Coordinates of C-alpha atoms in Angstrom, one line a residue:
X203 CA 0.1 0.0 0.0
X204 CA 2.8 2.4 0.8
X205 CA 4.4 1.8 -2.5
X206 CA 1.1 2.4 -4.3
X207 CA 0.8 5.7 -2.6
X208 CA -2.4 4.6 -0.7
X209 CA -2.9 7.1 2.2
X210 CA -6.6 7.3 2.6
X211 CA -9.0 4.5 4.0
X212 CA -6.0 2.3 4.6
X213 CA -7.8 0.0 7.0
X214 CA -10.6 -0.8 4.5
X215 CA -8.1 -1.3 1.7
X216 CA -6.1 -3.7 4.0
X217 CA -9.4 -5.6 4.6
X218 CA -9.9 -6.1 0.9
X219 CA -6.3 -7.2 0.3
X220 CA -6.4 -9.6 3.3
X221 CA -9.5 -11.2 2.1
X222 CA -8.0 -11.8 -1.3
X223 CA -5.0 -13.4 0.3
X224 CA -7.3 -15.4 2.6
X225 CA -9.1 -16.8 -0.5
X226 CA -5.6 -18.0 -1.8
X227 CA -4.7 -19.6 1.4
X228 CA -8.2 -21.3 1.7
X229 CA -7.5 -23.1 -1.5
X230 CA -10.6 -21.5 -3.0
X231 CA -11.8 -23.1 -6.3
X232 CA -10.8 -21.3 -9.5
X233 CA -14.5 -20.7 -10.5
X234 CA -15.1 -19.0 -7.2
X235 CA -12.0 -16.8 -7.4
X236 CA -13.1 -15.7 -11.0
X237 CA -16.5 -14.7 -9.5
X238 CA -14.8 -12.7 -6.8
X239 CA -12.3 -11.1 -9.0
X240 CA -14.8 -10.1 -11.5
X241 CA -17.2 -8.6 -8.9
X242 CA -14.5 -6.4 -7.4
X243 CA -13.4 -5.2 -10.8
X244 CA -16.9 -4.4 -11.8
X245 CA -17.6 -2.6 -8.7
X246 CA -14.4 -0.6 -9.0
X247 CA -15.3 0.4 -12.6
X248 CA -18.9 1.5 -11.5
X249 CA -17.6 3.5 -8.5
X250 CA -15.3 5.3 -11.0
X251 CA -18.3 6.0 -13.3
X252 CA -20.3 7.5 -10.6
X253 CA -17.6 9.3 -8.7
X254 CA -17.7 12.6 -10.5
X255 CA -21.6 12.9 -9.9
X256 CA -21.5 12.3 -6.1
X257 CA -23.4 15.5 -5.3
X258 CA -26.0 15.2 -8.1
X259 CA -29.3 13.6 -7.2
X260 CA -30.0 10.5 -9.1
X261 CA -33.1 8.5 -10.1
X262 CA -33.1 5.1 -11.5
X263 CA -35.8 4.1 -14.0
X264 CA -36.6 0.4 -14.6
X265 CA -38.7 -1.2 -17.2
X266 CA -38.8 -3.7 -20.1
X267 CA -36.2 -3.8 -22.7
X268 CA -38.9 -5.0 -25.2
X269 CA -41.0 -1.9 -25.1
X270 CA -41.3 -0.3 -28.5
X271 CA -41.1 3.5 -29.2
X272 CA -44.7 3.7 -30.2
X273 CA -45.9 2.4 -27.0
X274 CA -47.4 4.9 -24.4
X275 CA -45.1 3.5 -21.7
X276 CA -42.0 4.5 -23.8
X277 CA -43.6 8.0 -24.0
X278 CA -44.2 8.2 -20.2
X279 CA -40.6 7.0 -19.5
X280 CA -39.2 9.6 -21.8
X281 CA -41.4 12.4 -20.4
X282 CA -40.6 11.4 -16.8
X283 CA -36.9 11.4 -17.5
X284 CA -37.1 14.7 -19.2
X285 CA -38.9 16.4 -16.4
X286 CA -36.5 15.1 -13.7
X287 CA -33.4 16.1 -15.8
X288 CA -34.8 19.5 -16.2
X289 CA -35.0 19.8 -12.4
X290 CA -31.2 18.8 -12.1
X291 CA -31.5 15.0 -11.6
X292 CA -29.3 12.5 -13.3
X293 CA -31.2 9.5 -14.8
X294 CA -29.6 6.1 -14.3
X295 CA -30.8 3.1 -16.4
X296 CA -29.7 -0.4 -17.3
X297 CA -28.4 1.1 -20.7
X298 CA -30.4 -1.2 -22.8
X299 CA -33.3 -0.7 -25.3
X300 CA -37.0 -0.3 -24.6
X301 CA -37.8 1.7 -21.4
X302 CA -34.2 2.1 -20.7
X303 CA -33.5 3.8 -24.0
X304 CA -36.7 6.0 -23.6
X305 CA -35.5 7.3 -20.2
X306 CA -32.0 7.9 -21.6
X307 CA -33.4 9.7 -24.5
X308 CA -35.7 11.9 -22.3
X309 CA -32.8 12.8 -20.0
X310 CA -30.4 13.5 -22.7
X311 CA -26.8 12.2 -22.9
X312 CA -25.4 14.8 -20.3
X313 CA -28.0 13.7 -17.7
X314 CA -27.8 10.0 -18.4
X315 CA -25.6 7.2 -16.9
X316 CA -25.9 3.5 -17.8
X317 CA -25.2 0.2 -16.1
X318 CA -25.5 -2.5 -18.6
X319 CA -25.4 -6.3 -18.4
X320 CA -23.3 -8.4 -20.9
X321 CA -25.8 -11.0 -22.3
X322 CA -25.3 -13.3 -25.3
X323 CA -28.6 -12.6 -26.9
X324 CA -29.7 -9.1 -26.0
X325 CA -29.3 -5.9 -28.1
X326 CA -26.4 -3.6 -27.7
X327 CA -26.4 -0.7 -25.3
X328 CA -28.6 2.2 -26.6
X329 CA -26.7 5.0 -28.3
X330 CA -27.4 7.5 -25.7
X331 CA -25.2 5.9 -23.1
X332 CA -22.9 3.9 -25.4
X333 CA -19.8 5.9 -24.6
X334 CA -17.4 4.6 -22.0
X335 CA -17.7 7.8 -20.0
X336 CA -21.5 7.4 -19.5
X337 CA -21.7 3.6 -19.1
X338 CA -20.2 0.7 -17.3
X339 CA -20.8 -3.0 -18.3
X340 CA -21.4 -5.7 -15.8
X341 CA -21.1 -9.6 -16.2
X342 CA -23.3 -10.3 -13.0
X343 CA -26.8 -9.3 -12.3
X344 CA -26.0 -8.9 -8.6
X345 CA -23.3 -6.2 -9.1
X346 CA -25.5 -4.4 -11.6
X347 CA -28.4 -4.2 -9.3
X348 CA -26.1 -3.0 -6.6
X349 CA -25.0 0.0 -8.7
X350 CA -28.4 0.6 -10.0
X351 CA -29.8 1.0 -6.4
X352 CA -26.8 2.3 -4.4
X353 CA -26.5 5.7 -5.8
X354 CA -30.1 6.7 -6.5
X355 CA -32.5 8.9 -4.3
X356 CA -35.6 7.9 -6.2
X357 CA -37.0 5.0 -8.3
X358 CA -39.5 4.8 -11.1
X359 CA -40.5 1.4 -12.2
X360 CA -42.6 0.9 -15.4
X361 CA -44.1 -2.5 -16.4
X362 CA -41.6 -5.2 -17.6
X363 CA -40.8 -8.8 -17.4
X364 CA -38.9 -10.9 -15.0
X365 CA -35.9 -8.6 -14.8
X366 CA -38.0 -5.5 -13.9
X367 CA -40.0 -7.4 -11.4
X368 CA -36.7 -8.7 -9.9
X369 CA -35.5 -5.1 -9.6
X370 CA -38.9 -4.0 -8.1
X371 CA -39.0 -6.7 -5.5
X372 CA -35.3 -6.0 -4.6
X373 CA -36.2 -2.4 -3.8
X374 CA -39.3 -3.4 -1.7
X375 CA -37.2 -6.0 0.1
X376 CA -34.5 -3.4 1.0
X377 CA -37.1 -1.0 2.2
X378 CA -39.1 -3.5 4.2
X379 CA -36.1 -4.8 6.0
X380 CA -34.5 -1.4 6.6
X381 CA -31.3 -2.3 4.6
X382 CA -31.9 0.9 2.6
X383 CA -32.8 4.4 3.7
X384 CA -36.4 5.5 2.9
X385 CA -36.5 6.6 -0.8
X386 CA -39.6 7.5 -3.0
X387 CA -40.7 4.4 -5.1
X388 CA -43.1 5.1 -8.0
X389 CA -44.8 2.2 -10.0
X390 CA -45.8 4.1 -13.2
X391 CA -48.3 2.6 -15.7
X392 CA -49.8 3.6 -19.0
X393 CA -53.0 5.7 -18.7
X394 CA -55.8 3.4 -17.3
X395 CA -53.3 0.4 -17.1
X396 CA -53.8 -2.4 -14.7
X397 CA -50.2 -3.8 -14.5
X398 CA -49.2 -2.3 -11.1
X399 CA -52.8 -2.2 -9.8
X400 CA -52.8 -5.9 -10.3
X401 CA -49.4 -6.2 -8.7
X402 CA -50.7 -4.1 -5.7
X403 CA -53.8 -6.4 -5.6
X404 CA -51.6 -9.5 -5.4
X405 CA -49.5 -8.1 -2.6
X406 CA -52.6 -7.1 -0.7
X407 CA -54.8 -10.3 -1.4
X408 CA -52.1 -13.0 -1.3
X409 CA -49.0 -11.8 0.6
X410 CA -50.5 -9.5 3.3
X411 CA -53.6 -11.7 3.6
X412 CA -51.3 -14.7 4.3
X413 CA -49.4 -12.7 6.8
X414 CA -46.2 -12.9 4.8
X415 CA -46.0 -9.1 4.6
X416 CA -47.5 -6.3 6.6
X417 CA -50.7 -4.7 5.3
X418 CA -49.0 -1.4 5.1
X419 CA -45.7 -2.5 3.3
X420 CA -47.0 -0.9 0.0
X421 CA -47.7 2.4 1.8
X422 CA -44.2 3.6 0.8
X423 CA -45.0 3.1 -2.9
X424 CA -47.0 5.4 -5.3
X425 CA -48.9 3.5 -8.0
X426 CA -49.9 6.0 -10.6
X427 CA -50.4 6.5 -14.4
X428 CA -49.5 10.1 -14.2
X429 CA -46.1 11.4 -15.2
X430 CA -46.7 14.6 -13.3
X431 CA -47.5 12.6 -10.1
X432 CA -44.5 10.4 -10.5
X433 CA -42.1 13.4 -10.9
X434 CA -43.8 15.2 -7.9
X435 CA -43.4 12.1 -5.8
X436 CA -39.7 11.8 -6.5
X437 CA -38.8 15.4 -6.0
X438 CA -41.3 16.2 -3.2
X439 CA -39.9 13.4 -1.0
X440 CA -36.9 15.5 -0.4
X441 CA -38.7 18.8 0.2
X442 CA -37.9 18.8 3.9
X443 CA -36.5 15.5 4.8
X444 CA -32.8 15.1 4.1
X445 CA -31.4 11.9 5.7
X446 CA -31.4 9.7 8.8
X447 CA -28.9 8.1 11.1
X448 CA -29.3 5.4 13.9
X449 CA -27.9 5.8 17.4
X450 CA -28.6 2.6 19.1
X451 CA -32.4 2.3 19.3
X452 CA -32.8 6.0 18.6
X453 CA -33.6 7.3 15.0
X454 CA -32.5 10.8 14.0
X455 CA -34.1 12.5 10.9
X456 CA -32.3 15.4 9.6
X457 CA -34.6 18.1 8.1
X458 CA -34.2 21.3 6.1
X459 CA -36.5 23.2 8.4
X460 CA -37.3 22.6 12.2
X461 CA -41.0 22.0 13.0
X462 CA -42.7 24.5 15.3
X463 CA -43.9 23.4 18.7
X464 CA -47.5 23.2 17.4
X465 CA -46.4 21.1 14.5
X466 CA -44.4 18.8 16.7
X467 CA -47.4 18.3 18.9
X468 CA -49.5 17.5 16.0
X469 CA -47.0 15.0 14.7
X470 CA -46.9 13.2 18.1
X471 CA -50.8 13.1 18.0
X472 CA -50.9 11.7 14.5
X473 CA -48.0 9.2 14.9
X474 CA -48.6 8.1 18.5
X475 CA -48.1 4.5 17.6
X476 CA -44.8 5.1 16.0
X477 CA -42.7 5.3 19.2
X478 CA -41.6 2.4 21.3
X479 CA -41.1 4.8 24.3
X480 CA -41.3 8.5 24.6
X481 CA -42.3 10.8 21.8
X482 CA -40.9 12.7 18.8
X483 CA -38.6 15.4 19.9
X484 CA -36.4 18.1 18.5
X485 CA -32.7 17.6 19.1
X486 CA -29.3 19.0 18.2
X487 CA -26.6 17.0 16.4
X488 CA -25.3 14.0 18.4
X489 CA -21.5 14.0 19.3
X490 CA -20.9 11.3 16.7
X491 CA -22.3 13.6 14.0
X492 CA -20.2 16.5 15.1
X493 CA -17.1 14.4 15.1
X494 CA -18.0 13.1 11.6
X495 CA -19.1 16.5 10.2
X496 CA -22.4 14.7 9.5
X497 CA -24.7 17.6 8.4
X498 CA -24.4 19.4 11.9
X499 CA -26.0 22.5 10.4
X500 CA -29.3 20.8 9.9
X501 CA -32.2 20.7 12.4
X502 CA -33.2 17.3 13.7
X503 CA -35.9 15.3 15.4
X504 CA -35.2 12.2 17.2
X505 CA -37.5 9.2 18.6
X506 CA -37.3 5.5 19.3
X507 CA -39.5 3.7 16.7
X508 CA -41.3 0.4 17.2
X509 CA -40.0 -2.5 15.2
X510 CA -41.4 -3.0 11.7
X511 CA -42.8 0.5 11.3
X512 CA -41.4 1.2 7.9
X513 CA -44.8 2.2 6.6
X514 CA -45.3 4.6 9.4
X515 CA -41.7 6.0 8.8
X516 CA -42.6 6.9 5.3
X517 CA -45.9 8.5 6.3
X518 CA -43.9 10.5 8.9
X519 CA -41.4 11.7 6.2
X520 CA -44.4 12.8 3.9
X521 CA -46.0 14.6 6.9
X522 CA -42.7 16.4 7.6
X523 CA -42.6 17.4 3.9
X524 CA -46.1 18.8 4.1
X525 CA -45.6 21.0 7.3
X526 CA -46.1 24.8 6.9
X527 CA -42.6 25.3 8.1
X528 CA -41.1 23.1 5.3
X529 CA -39.2 24.9 2.4
X530 CA -41.4 25.8 -0.6

């Protein structure tokens, strides 16, 4: 590491190197070593692609690679991407044809990034993100999904096949389990379409009715056929809410504007079942946040949530965004 000039994050770099040496010491099979090496190389390439755009808000748009340009879904994807790009968002797609191409076209080359997959039978990446400076190609779906999800602060899913459903369920799983911070998720259909309404009915009538998911697990999702509503959901989610951080059992939400006393009292009345103990309170930055320089300038609220209250957390964030004290 010293000879390579590595001076930052040395502990983590050492862990990566030690894991590689450990694989060699374990006598790991060649096939497993190839998987590991390819995954690390692909993640490095993707990190390098996204690095110049760290401060830009990103939205990932999912959908079928088989959707044709005359389909209303194509038009909706293109219009959604264009509207978000005009508001300063970068649009991330799987870089393929269909909905992915529609979204990249709407955003334009300067506002598009692509994470493609190498397959033996699919079409080449679309022309909008074909350049090496706008796209990274992956061998494995799991590394591709990681990068399609990791960087984005919003998601719009249009109807698609197994791949789109896999990506949608991945988002819902990450949100349900708390492995991903709350983000807006929009299920966007064609006008009068039943694709996502049918999906929601399946979740409610089969999964929730059988006790396999909570009845409010879809509360975090907007099902709509309106481009305007989809764009408003993605952008509006960040009107007042900024981020969160856990401190043991306590959850801190960082905001752009502090709620008034009356607003805080109303939040406690409306979300009385959210807290395991105590109530929602204003707070200053914790010592760990000051030490890390973790947005100490932002106002905060803190509470101890009950387990499995993800749906309530999303409703609380929406309520915070609708306060009169929230930024315009």
